[in-house]
Coordinates of C-alpha atoms in Angstrom, one line a residue:
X105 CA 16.2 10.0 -12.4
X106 CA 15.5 7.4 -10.1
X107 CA 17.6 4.9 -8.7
X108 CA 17.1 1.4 -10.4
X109 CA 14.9 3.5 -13.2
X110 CA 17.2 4.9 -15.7
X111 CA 15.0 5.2 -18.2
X112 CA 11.9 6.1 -16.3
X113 CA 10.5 9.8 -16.8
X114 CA 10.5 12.9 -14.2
X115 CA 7.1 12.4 -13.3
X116 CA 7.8 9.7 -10.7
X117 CA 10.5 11.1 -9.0
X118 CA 7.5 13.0 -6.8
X119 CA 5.8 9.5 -6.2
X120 CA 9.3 7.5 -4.8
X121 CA 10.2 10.8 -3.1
X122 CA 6.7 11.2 -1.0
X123 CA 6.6 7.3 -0.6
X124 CA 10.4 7.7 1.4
X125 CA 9.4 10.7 3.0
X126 CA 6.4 9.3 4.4
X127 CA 7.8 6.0 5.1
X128 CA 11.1 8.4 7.2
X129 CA 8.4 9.8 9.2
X130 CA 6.6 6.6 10.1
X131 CA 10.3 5.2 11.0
X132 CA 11.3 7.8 13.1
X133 CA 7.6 7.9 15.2
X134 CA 9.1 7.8 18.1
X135 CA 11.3 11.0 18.1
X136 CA 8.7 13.1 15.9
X137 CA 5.8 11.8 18.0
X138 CA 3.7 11.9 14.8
X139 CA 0.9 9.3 15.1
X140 CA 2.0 6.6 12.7
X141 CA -1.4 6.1 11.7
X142 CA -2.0 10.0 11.0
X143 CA 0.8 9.6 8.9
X144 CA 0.1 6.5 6.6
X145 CA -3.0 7.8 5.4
X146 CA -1.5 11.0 4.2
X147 CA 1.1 9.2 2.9
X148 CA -1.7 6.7 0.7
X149 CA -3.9 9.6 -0.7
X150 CA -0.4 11.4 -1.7
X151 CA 0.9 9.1 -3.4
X152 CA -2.4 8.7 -5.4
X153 CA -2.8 12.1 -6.0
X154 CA 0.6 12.4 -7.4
X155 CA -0.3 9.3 -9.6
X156 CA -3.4 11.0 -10.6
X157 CA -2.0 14.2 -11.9
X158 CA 1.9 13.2 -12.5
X159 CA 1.6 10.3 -14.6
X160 CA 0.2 10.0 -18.0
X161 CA -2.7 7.9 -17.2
X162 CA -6.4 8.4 -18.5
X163 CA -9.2 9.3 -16.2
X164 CA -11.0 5.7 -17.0
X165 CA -7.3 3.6 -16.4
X166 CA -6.6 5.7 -13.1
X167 CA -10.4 5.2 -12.0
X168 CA -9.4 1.3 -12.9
X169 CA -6.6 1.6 -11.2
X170 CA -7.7 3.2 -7.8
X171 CA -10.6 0.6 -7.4
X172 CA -8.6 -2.0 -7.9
X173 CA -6.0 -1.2 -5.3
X174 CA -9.2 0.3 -3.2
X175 CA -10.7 -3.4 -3.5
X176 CA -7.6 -5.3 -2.8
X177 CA -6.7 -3.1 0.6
X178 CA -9.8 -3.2 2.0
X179 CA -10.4 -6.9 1.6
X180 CA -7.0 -6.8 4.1
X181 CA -8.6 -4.5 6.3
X182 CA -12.0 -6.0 7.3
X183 CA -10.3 -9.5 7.6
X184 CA -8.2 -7.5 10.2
X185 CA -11.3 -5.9 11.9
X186 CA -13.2 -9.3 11.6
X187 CA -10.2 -11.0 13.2
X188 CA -9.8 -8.3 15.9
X189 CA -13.0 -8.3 16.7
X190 CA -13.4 -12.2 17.0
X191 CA -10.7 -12.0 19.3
X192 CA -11.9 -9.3 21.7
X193 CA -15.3 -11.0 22.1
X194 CA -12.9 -14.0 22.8
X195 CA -11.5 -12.1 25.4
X196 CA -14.4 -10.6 27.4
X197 CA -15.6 -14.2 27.8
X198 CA -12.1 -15.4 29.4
X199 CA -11.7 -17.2 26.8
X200 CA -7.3 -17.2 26.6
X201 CA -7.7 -18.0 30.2
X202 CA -8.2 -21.8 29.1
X203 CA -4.5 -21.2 27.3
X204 CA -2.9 -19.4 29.7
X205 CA -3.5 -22.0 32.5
X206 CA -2.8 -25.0 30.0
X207 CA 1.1 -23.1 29.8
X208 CA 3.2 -24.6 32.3
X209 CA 6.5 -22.8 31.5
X210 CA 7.9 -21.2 34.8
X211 CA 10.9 -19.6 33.0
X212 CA 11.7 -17.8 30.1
X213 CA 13.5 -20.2 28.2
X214 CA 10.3 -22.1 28.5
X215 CA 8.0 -20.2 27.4
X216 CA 10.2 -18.6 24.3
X217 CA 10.0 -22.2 23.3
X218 CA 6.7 -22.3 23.6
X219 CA 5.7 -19.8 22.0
X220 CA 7.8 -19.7 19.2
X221 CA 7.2 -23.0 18.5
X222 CA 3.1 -22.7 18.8
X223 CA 3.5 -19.6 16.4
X224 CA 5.3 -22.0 13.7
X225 CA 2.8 -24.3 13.9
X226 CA -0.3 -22.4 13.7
X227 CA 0.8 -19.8 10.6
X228 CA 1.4 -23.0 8.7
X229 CA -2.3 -23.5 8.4
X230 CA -3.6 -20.0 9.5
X231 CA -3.3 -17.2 8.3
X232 CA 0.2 -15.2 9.9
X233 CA -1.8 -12.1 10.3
X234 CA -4.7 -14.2 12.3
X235 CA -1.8 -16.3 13.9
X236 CA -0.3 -12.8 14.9
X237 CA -3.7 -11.1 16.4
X238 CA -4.1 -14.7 18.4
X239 CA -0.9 -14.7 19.5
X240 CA 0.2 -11.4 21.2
X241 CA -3.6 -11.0 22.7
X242 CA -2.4 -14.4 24.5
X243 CA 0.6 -12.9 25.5
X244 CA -0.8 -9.8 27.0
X245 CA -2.9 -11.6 29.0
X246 CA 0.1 -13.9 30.0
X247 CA 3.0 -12.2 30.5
X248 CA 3.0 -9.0 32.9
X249 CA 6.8 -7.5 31.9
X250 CA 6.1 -5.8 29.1
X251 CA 9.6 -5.4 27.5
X252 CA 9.5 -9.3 27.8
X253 CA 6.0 -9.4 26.5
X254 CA 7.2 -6.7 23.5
X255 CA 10.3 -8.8 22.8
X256 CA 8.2 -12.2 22.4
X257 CA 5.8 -10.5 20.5
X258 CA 8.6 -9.8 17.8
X259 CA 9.6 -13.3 18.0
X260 CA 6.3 -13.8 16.9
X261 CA 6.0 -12.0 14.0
X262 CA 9.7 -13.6 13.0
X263 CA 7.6 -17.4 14.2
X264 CA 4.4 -16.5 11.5
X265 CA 6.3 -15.5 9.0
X266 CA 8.5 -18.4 8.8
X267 CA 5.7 -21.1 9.6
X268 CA 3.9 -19.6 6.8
X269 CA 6.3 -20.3 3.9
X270 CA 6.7 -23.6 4.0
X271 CA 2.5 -24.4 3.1
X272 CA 0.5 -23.9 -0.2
X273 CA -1.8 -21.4 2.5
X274 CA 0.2 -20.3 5.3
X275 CA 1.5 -17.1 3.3
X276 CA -0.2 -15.1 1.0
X277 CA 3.1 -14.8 -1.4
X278 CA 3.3 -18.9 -1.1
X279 CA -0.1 -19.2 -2.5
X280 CA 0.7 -17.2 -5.1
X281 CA 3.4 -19.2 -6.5
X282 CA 1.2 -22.1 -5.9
X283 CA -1.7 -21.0 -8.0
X284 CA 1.0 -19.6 -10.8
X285 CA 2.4 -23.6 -10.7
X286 CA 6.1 -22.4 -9.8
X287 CA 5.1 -24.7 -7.0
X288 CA 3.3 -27.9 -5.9
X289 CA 2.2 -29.1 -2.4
X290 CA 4.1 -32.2 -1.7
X291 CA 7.7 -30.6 -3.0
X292 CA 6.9 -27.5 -1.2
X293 CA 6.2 -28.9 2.0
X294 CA 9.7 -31.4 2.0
X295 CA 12.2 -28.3 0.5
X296 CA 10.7 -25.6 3.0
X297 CA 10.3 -27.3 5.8
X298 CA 14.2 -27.4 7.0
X299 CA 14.9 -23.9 5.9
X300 CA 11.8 -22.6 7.6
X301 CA 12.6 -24.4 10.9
X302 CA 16.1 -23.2 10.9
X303 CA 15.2 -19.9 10.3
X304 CA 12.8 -20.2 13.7
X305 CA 15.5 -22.0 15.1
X306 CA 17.9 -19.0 14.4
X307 CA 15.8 -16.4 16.0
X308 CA 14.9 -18.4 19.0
X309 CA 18.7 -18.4 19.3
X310 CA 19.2 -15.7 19.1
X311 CA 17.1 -14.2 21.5
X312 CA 18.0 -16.9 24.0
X313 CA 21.5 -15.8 24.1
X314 CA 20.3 -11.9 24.9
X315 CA 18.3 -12.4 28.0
X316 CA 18.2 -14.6 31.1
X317 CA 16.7 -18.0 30.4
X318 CA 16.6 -19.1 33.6
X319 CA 14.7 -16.2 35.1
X320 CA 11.0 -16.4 36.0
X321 CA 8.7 -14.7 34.1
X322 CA 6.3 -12.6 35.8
X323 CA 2.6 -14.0 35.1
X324 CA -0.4 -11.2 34.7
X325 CA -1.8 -10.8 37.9
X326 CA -5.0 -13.5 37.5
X327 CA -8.2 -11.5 39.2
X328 CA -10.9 -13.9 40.9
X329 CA -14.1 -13.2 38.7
X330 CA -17.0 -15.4 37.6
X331 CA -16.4 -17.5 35.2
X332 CA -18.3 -16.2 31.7
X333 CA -21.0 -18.2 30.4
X334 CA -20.4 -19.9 27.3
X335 CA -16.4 -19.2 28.0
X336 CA -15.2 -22.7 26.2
X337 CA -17.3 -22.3 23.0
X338 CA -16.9 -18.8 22.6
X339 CA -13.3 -19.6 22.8
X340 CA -12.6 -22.8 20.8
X341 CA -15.6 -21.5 18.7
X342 CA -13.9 -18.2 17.3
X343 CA -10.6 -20.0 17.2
X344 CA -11.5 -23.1 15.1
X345 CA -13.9 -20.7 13.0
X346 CA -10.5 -18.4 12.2
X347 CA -8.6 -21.8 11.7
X348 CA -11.1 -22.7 9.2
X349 CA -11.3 -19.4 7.3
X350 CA -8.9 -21.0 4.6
X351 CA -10.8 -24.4 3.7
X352 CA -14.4 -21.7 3.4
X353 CA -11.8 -20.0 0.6
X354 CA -10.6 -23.2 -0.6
X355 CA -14.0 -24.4 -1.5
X356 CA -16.6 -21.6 -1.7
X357 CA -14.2 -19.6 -3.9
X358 CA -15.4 -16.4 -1.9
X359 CA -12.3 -13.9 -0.3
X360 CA -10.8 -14.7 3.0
X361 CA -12.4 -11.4 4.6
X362 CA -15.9 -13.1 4.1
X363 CA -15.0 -16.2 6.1
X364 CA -13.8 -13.9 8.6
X365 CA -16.7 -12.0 8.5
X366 CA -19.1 -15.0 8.3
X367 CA -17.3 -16.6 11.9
X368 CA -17.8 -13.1 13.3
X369 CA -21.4 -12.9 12.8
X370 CA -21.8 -16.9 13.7
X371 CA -20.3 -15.7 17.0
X372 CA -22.6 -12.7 17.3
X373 CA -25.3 -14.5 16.8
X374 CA -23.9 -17.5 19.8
X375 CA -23.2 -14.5 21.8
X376 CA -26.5 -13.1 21.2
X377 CA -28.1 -16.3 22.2
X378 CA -25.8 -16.8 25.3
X379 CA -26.5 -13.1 27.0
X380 CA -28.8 -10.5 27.9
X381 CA -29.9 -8.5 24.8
X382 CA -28.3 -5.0 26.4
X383 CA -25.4 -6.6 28.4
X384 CA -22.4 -5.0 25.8
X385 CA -19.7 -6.5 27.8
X386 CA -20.2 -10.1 26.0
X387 CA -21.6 -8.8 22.6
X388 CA -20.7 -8.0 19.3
X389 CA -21.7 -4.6 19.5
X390 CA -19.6 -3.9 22.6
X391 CA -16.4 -5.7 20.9
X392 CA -16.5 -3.3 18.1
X393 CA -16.5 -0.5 20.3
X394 CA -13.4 -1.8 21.8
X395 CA -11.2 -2.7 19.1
X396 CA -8.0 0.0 18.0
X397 CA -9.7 1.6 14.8
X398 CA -6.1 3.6 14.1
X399 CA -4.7 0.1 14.1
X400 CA -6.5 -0.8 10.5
X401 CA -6.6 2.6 9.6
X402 CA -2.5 2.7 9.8
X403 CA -3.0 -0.7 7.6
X404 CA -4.9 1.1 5.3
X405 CA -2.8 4.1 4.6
X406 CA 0.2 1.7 4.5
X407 CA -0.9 -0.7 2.0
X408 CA -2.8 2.2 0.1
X409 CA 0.5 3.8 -0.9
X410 CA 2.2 0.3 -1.6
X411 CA -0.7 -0.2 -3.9
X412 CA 0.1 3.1 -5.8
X413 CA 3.9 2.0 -6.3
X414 CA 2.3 -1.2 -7.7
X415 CA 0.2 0.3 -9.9
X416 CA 2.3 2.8 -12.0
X417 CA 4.7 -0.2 -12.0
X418 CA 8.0 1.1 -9.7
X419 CA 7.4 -1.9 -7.8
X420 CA 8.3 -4.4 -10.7
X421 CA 10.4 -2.2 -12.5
X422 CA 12.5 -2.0 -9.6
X423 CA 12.6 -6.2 -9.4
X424 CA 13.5 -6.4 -13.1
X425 CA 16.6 -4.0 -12.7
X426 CA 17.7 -5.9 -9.7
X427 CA 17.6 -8.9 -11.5
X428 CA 19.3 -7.2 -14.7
X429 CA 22.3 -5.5 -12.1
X430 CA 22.8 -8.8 -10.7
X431 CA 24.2 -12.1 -12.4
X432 CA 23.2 -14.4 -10.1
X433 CA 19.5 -15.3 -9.9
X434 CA 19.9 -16.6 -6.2
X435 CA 21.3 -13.3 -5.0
X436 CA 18.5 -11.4 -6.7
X437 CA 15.7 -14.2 -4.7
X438 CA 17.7 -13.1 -1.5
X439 CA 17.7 -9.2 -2.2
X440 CA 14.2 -9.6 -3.2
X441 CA 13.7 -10.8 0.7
X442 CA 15.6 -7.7 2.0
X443 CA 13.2 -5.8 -0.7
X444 CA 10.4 -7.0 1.5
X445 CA 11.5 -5.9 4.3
X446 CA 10.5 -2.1 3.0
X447 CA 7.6 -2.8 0.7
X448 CA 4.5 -5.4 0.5
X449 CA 6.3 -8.6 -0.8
X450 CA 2.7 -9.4 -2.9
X451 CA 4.2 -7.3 -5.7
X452 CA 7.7 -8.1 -5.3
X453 CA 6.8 -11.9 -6.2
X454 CA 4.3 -11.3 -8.7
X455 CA 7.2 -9.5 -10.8
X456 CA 9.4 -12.9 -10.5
X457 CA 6.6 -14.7 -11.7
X458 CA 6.6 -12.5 -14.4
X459 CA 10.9 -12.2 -14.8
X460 CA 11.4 -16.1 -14.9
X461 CA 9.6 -18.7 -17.1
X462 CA 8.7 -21.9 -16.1
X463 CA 10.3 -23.1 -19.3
X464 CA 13.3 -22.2 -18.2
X465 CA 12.5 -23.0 -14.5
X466 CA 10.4 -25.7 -14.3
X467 CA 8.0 -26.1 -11.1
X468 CA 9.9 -26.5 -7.9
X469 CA 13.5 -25.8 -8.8
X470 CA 15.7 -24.6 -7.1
X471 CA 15.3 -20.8 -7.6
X472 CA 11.5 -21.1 -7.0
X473 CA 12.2 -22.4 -3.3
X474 CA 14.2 -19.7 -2.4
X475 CA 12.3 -16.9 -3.7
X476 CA 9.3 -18.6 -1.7
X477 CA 11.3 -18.7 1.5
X478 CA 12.6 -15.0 0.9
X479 CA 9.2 -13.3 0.3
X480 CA 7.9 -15.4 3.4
X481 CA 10.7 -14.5 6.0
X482 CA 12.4 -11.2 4.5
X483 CA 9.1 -8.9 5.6
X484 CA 10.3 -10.4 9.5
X485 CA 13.7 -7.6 9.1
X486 CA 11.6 -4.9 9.6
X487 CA 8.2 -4.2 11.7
X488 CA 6.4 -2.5 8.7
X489 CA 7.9 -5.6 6.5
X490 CA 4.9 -7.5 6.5
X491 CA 1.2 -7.6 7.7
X492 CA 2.3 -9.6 11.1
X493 CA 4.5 -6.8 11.8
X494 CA 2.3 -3.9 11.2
X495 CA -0.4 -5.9 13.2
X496 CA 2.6 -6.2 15.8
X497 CA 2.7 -2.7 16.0
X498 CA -0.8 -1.6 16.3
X499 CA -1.4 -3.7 19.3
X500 CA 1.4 -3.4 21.3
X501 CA 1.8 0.4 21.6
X502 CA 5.5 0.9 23.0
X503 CA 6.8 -1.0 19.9
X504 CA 8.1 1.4 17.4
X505 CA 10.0 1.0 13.8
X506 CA 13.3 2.0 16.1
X507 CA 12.9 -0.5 18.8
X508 CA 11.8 -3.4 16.4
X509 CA 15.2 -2.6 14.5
X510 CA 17.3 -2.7 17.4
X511 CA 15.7 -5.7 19.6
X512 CA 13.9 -8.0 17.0
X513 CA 16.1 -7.3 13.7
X514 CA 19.3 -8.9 14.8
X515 CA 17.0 -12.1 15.9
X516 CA 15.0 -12.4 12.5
X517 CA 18.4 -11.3 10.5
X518 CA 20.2 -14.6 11.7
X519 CA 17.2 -17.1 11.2
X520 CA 17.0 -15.4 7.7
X521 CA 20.3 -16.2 6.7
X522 CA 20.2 -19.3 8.1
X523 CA 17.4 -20.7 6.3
X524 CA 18.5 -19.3 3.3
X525 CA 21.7 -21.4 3.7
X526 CA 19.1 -24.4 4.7
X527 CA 17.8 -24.0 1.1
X528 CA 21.2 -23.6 -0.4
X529 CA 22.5 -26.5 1.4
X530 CA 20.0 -28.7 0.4
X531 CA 19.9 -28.1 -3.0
X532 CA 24.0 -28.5 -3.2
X533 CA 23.8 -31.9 -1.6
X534 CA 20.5 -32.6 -3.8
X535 CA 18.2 -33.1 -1.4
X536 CA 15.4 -30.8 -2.8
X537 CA 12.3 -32.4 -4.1
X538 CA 11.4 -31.5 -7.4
X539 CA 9.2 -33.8 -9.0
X540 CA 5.9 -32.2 -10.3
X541 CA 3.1 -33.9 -7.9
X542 CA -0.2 -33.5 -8.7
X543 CA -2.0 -31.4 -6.6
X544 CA -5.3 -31.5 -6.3
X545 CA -7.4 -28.2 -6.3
X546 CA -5.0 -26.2 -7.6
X547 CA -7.3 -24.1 -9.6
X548 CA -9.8 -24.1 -6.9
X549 CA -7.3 -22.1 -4.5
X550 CA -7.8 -18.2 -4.1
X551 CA -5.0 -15.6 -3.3
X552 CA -5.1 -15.6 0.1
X553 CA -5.3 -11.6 1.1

């Protein structure tokens, strides 16, 4: 039997045990020293072979099945090697050099501020993934300590994550309960706004209470060089091309990893124009032979064996029960947060949609705020939580599932609760916004991947 699945049948008890086995071995990386990314794709193609010849599927479903989830992870993945990619060419043109000199902080109070609240911002209205990639490239041309660097990177992650759930597009779970109408723009934007401020608010506090504020931060050693031709468009260029990435999904109606794709070859082609045909330092040919292929590979794996769980249904059977085992549907939005933490949160949300009528709870109440903020924000607990963690983790290669838990976890805990008690506190006191405004396009919006 397994736990939260009493009636399910023996066959899955190899799936759930695999999928914590290889999810063990990905946590513990840093005393087995097995590459994590070695790992995950074991882990995938196990989990789909046990699906394929443990559970009473026929070959056309489980050749359905398999494509599907295929589909859906690799629209993830070449949005992450498109942003990646568009960041690195960024780079070899100087391009975070125009950033890095615009930051003024001289301490780290300062530029933990800064930071964190840059992060918020931008994930409202990018992408947290994109917002993440952006982000920690800044910082590790910025900041020269690298368990300072590390530790501001996790503030990050817990920054993106909270900035994206209070907008119809900054998360990919919001978007979903905006296109399912559990949601609408203008309520969204006035209930989540608090709660996903205090929650950045919390962390920040966190983590200035751990380390010395008023100590100077030490600033990557700048090397004179020529500046790169083309430096400022290349930079605002690829940046303002990634920011737009959701209006091209918004209106074209094609997948976010196409927009991605189409400002990566628009800065091929500027690049091309800019430089000498076999000069690879500035070009797109030279970027992709830079980038971390393990990084999307350990994506792929990861997602790839979420998608299995998905598939067979453990992922929603296991919300159901929760929901069933506890009487109280706020607790169950809250767990489901924790839940995140462990497996994609996509899933997770799509089984509320499918455990709660809107009959019963109409657009924006009370329970459809909370389980927006708690898919958004409970994958910043843990570094494999959400897609700006595992990002996190593939490009800064000290940061393991062990130190994440032990020097981001406490931080992202604290602004966790404390927006969840932003969203309980306003709806006590009845501040929550829950007229049903119109809102325009709502049909034209895709899933944001």
């Amino acid at each position: 039997m397994v736990p939260f699945l009493p009636d399910a049948q023996y066959q899955y008890f190899p799936i759930v045990a695999t999928f914590v086995a290889g999810y063990a071995v990905i946590v513990l990386e840093e005393q087995t020293e097995i590459n994590k990314a070695a790992t995950a794709l074991i882990l995938g193609v196990l989990v789909w072979v046990l699906v394929g010849t443990g559970v009473d599927m026929t070959a056309s479903e489980f050749d359905s099945a398999i494509a599907e989830t295929l589909q859906n992870v690799a629209e993830v993945v070449f949005f992450l090697l498109g942003a990646l990619t568009i960041v690195e060419i960024m780079d070899a043109h100087k391009g975070f050099d125009i950033i890095t000199q615009a930051i003024k902080a001289s301490n780290q109070r300062e530029l933990l501020l800064t930071i964190g609240t840059l992060t918020f911002l931008l994930s409202s209205v990018l992408n947290n993934l994109t917002v993440v990639i952006v982000m920690v490239s800044l910082l590790q041309r910025l900041v020269e300590d690298e368990d300072f660097r590390m530790k501001l990177g996790g503030l990050v992650v817990v920054a993106s994550n909270a900035g994206g759930a209070w907008t119809p597009i900054g998360d990919i779970t919001t978007t979903m309960l905006y296109i399912g109408g559990q949601v609408t723009t203008v309520p969204l934007l006035a209930n989540l706004f608090a709660p996903s401020f205090l929650c950045l608010v919390g962390a920040m506090g966190y983590e200035l209470m751990v380390i010395d504020g008023s100590k100077p931060f030490e600033r990557t050693k700048e090397v004179e060089t020529e500046p790169v031709k083309g430096q400022a468009l290349v930079f605002w260029g690829g940046l303002l091309g990634m920011i737009g990435v959701p209006v091209f999904t918004a209106f074209t109606k094609c997948p976010a990893w196409s927009g991605m794709m189409l400002v990566l070859g628009l800065l091929g082609l500027v690049t091309s124009l800019l430089h000498e045909p076999n000069d690879e330092r500035y070009s797109l040919k030279g970027a992709l032979k830079r980038i971390e292929v393990p990084d999307a590979l350990f994506f792929l794996g990861v997602l790839f064996a979420v998608g299995g769980l998905e598939r067979v249904g453990l992922l929603k059977e296991f919300a159901v029960q929760l929901g069933q085992l506890v009487p109280d549907e706020s607790l169950v939005a809250i767990f489901l947060g924790f839940a995140s933490a462990v497996v994609d949160n996509v899933p997770l949300v799509a089984a509320t949609q499918g455990m709660y009528d809107l009959s019963a709870h109409p657009a924006n109440a009370g329970l459809w705020n909370l389980i927006t903020y708690c898919a958004a924000t409970g994958g910043s607990l843990l570094v494999i939580g959400s897609a700006a963690g595992v990002a996190f983790m593939g490009m800064e290669k000290e940061v393991s599932f062990g130190w994440y838990l032990r020097s981001v976890a406490p931080a992202a805990l604290v602004g966790y609760l404390l927006g969840v008690g932003g969203v309980l506190a306003q709806q006590s006191l009845g501040f929550s916004v829950s007229l049903l405004f119109a809102s325009a396009g709502t049909q034209d919006w895709k899933a944001w991947k």
